[in-house]
CSV table of C-alpha atoms in Angstrom, one decimal:
chain,number,residue,atom,x,y,z
A,1,MET,CA,112.3,116.6,92.9
A,2,ASN,CA,109.3,114.5,93.1
A,3,VAL,CA,106.1,115.3,91.3
A,4,VAL,CA,102.8,113.8,91.8
A,5,LEU,CA,100.9,113.9,88.2
A,6,VAL,CA,96.9,113.7,88.3
A,7,GLY,CA,95.1,113.4,85.4
A,8,ASP,CA,95.4,112.2,81.6
A,9,ASP,CA,98.6,113.1,80.2
A,10,PRO,CA,98.0,114.0,76.3
A,11,GLU,CA,101.1,116.1,76.3
A,12,ARG,CA,103.5,113.6,77.8
A,13,MET,CA,104.2,115.9,80.8
A,14,ARG,CA,105.6,112.5,82.4
A,15,GLU,CA,108.2,112.1,80.1
A,16,ALA,CA,109.4,115.9,80.0
A,17,LEU,CA,109.7,116.0,83.7
A,18,GLU,CA,111.7,112.4,84.0
A,19,ALA,CA,113.9,113.9,81.1
A,20,GLU,CA,114.7,116.8,83.3
A,21,GLY,CA,115.7,114.1,86.4
A,22,HIS,CA,112.4,114.4,88.4
A,23,THR,CA,110.8,111.6,89.9
A,24,VAL,CA,107.0,111.5,88.9
A,25,THR,CA,104.4,109.2,90.5
A,26,VAL,CA,100.8,109.1,88.7
A,27,ALA,CA,97.4,109.3,90.5
A,28,ASP,CA,94.8,108.4,88.1
A,29,VAL,CA,92.2,109.8,90.1
A,30,GLY,CA,93.2,112.6,92.8
A,31,ASN,CA,91.3,111.4,95.8
A,32,ARG,CA,93.0,110.9,99.0
A,33,PRO,CA,94.0,107.2,98.7
A,34,GLY,CA,95.2,107.6,95.1
A,35,LEU,CA,97.3,111.0,96.2
A,36,GLU,CA,98.9,109.1,99.4
A,37,GLU,CA,99.5,106.0,97.3
A,38,ALA,CA,101.3,108.1,94.6
A,39,GLY,CA,103.3,109.5,97.5
A,40,VAL,CA,102.2,113.1,97.9
A,41,HIS,CA,103.4,113.5,101.5
A,42,ASP,CA,107.0,113.3,100.3
A,43,ALA,CA,106.2,115.5,96.8
A,44,ALA,CA,107.2,118.9,96.1
A,45,VAL,CA,104.9,119.6,93.1
A,46,TYR,CA,101.4,118.9,92.5
A,47,LEU,CA,100.8,118.6,88.9
A,48,LEU,CA,97.2,118.7,87.5
A,49,THR,CA,96.6,117.9,84.0
A,50,GLU,CA,92.6,117.9,84.1
A,51,MET,CA,90.3,120.8,85.3
A,52,ALA,CA,87.7,117.9,85.9
A,53,GLN,CA,89.7,117.0,88.8
A,54,ALA,CA,90.3,120.3,90.6
A,55,THR,CA,88.9,119.3,93.7
A,56,SER,CA,91.9,116.9,94.0
A,57,ILE,CA,93.8,120.5,94.8
A,58,VAL,CA,92.3,121.1,97.9
A,59,VAL,CA,92.8,117.4,99.1
A,60,ALA,CA,96.7,117.2,98.1
A,61,LYS,CA,97.2,120.7,100.1
A,62,ASP,CA,95.6,119.3,103.1
A,63,LEU,CA,97.9,116.2,102.8
A,64,ASN,CA,100.8,118.4,102.3
A,65,PRO,CA,100.7,122.0,103.0
A,66,ASP,CA,104.1,122.7,101.4
A,67,LEU,CA,103.1,121.6,97.8
A,68,ARG,CA,103.9,123.8,95.0
A,69,VAL,CA,100.5,123.3,92.8
A,70,VAL,CA,100.9,123.5,89.0
A,71,VAL,CA,97.9,123.0,86.7
A,72,TYR,CA,98.9,122.0,83.0
A,73,ALA,CA,95.5,122.5,81.4
A,74,GLU,CA,93.1,124.3,79.3
A,75,GLY,CA,90.0,125.7,81.0
A,76,SER,CA,89.7,127.8,84.3
A,77,LEU,CA,89.9,126.7,87.6
A,78,PRO,CA,86.8,127.1,90.0
A,79,ASP,CA,87.6,129.7,92.8
A,80,PHE,CA,88.3,127.6,95.5
A,81,ALA,CA,91.2,125.5,93.7
A,82,SER,CA,92.6,128.8,92.0
A,83,ARG,CA,93.2,130.2,95.7
A,84,GLN,CA,95.5,127.2,96.3
A,85,THR,CA,97.3,127.1,92.9
A,86,ASP,CA,100.5,128.7,92.4
A,87,LEU,CA,101.2,128.6,88.6
A,88,VAL,CA,98.5,127.8,85.9
A,89,VAL,CA,99.7,127.0,82.2
A,90,ASP,CA,97.9,126.5,79.1
A,91,PRO,CA,99.4,123.6,77.2
A,92,GLU,CA,98.3,125.7,73.8
A,93,LEU,CA,100.8,128.5,75.2
A,94,LEU,CA,103.9,126.6,76.5
A,95,GLY,CA,105.2,123.1,75.9
A,96,PRO,CA,105.8,120.3,78.4
A,97,ASP,CA,109.3,120.5,77.8
A,98,ALA,CA,109.6,124.1,78.7
A,99,VAL,CA,107.5,123.7,81.9
A,100,ALA,CA,109.2,120.9,82.9
A,101,GLU,CA,112.6,123.0,82.7
A,102,GLU,CA,111.0,125.9,85.0
A,103,LEU,CA,110.0,123.2,87.8
């Protein structure tokens, strides 16, 4: 499965996803050019690890309406982003290996 990861990765989600056999591309900034370069058009999952980039969810869903959006970060999403998000996981509650396995 193709995953686009946006944001810092202090929990090492990329490594956990790759260990499960997923292909991961990283977009440092979740703007349109960054997401297109990371391959969001062909991705199955959009994984956001930084609440500060929550607006990127809207852009990602515009580019690929079939994306499953997963947020793996502390804090809360703005309402506009939470309506387009499939799953929100707090890293304090579930580790990256468990999340990667469930995806």
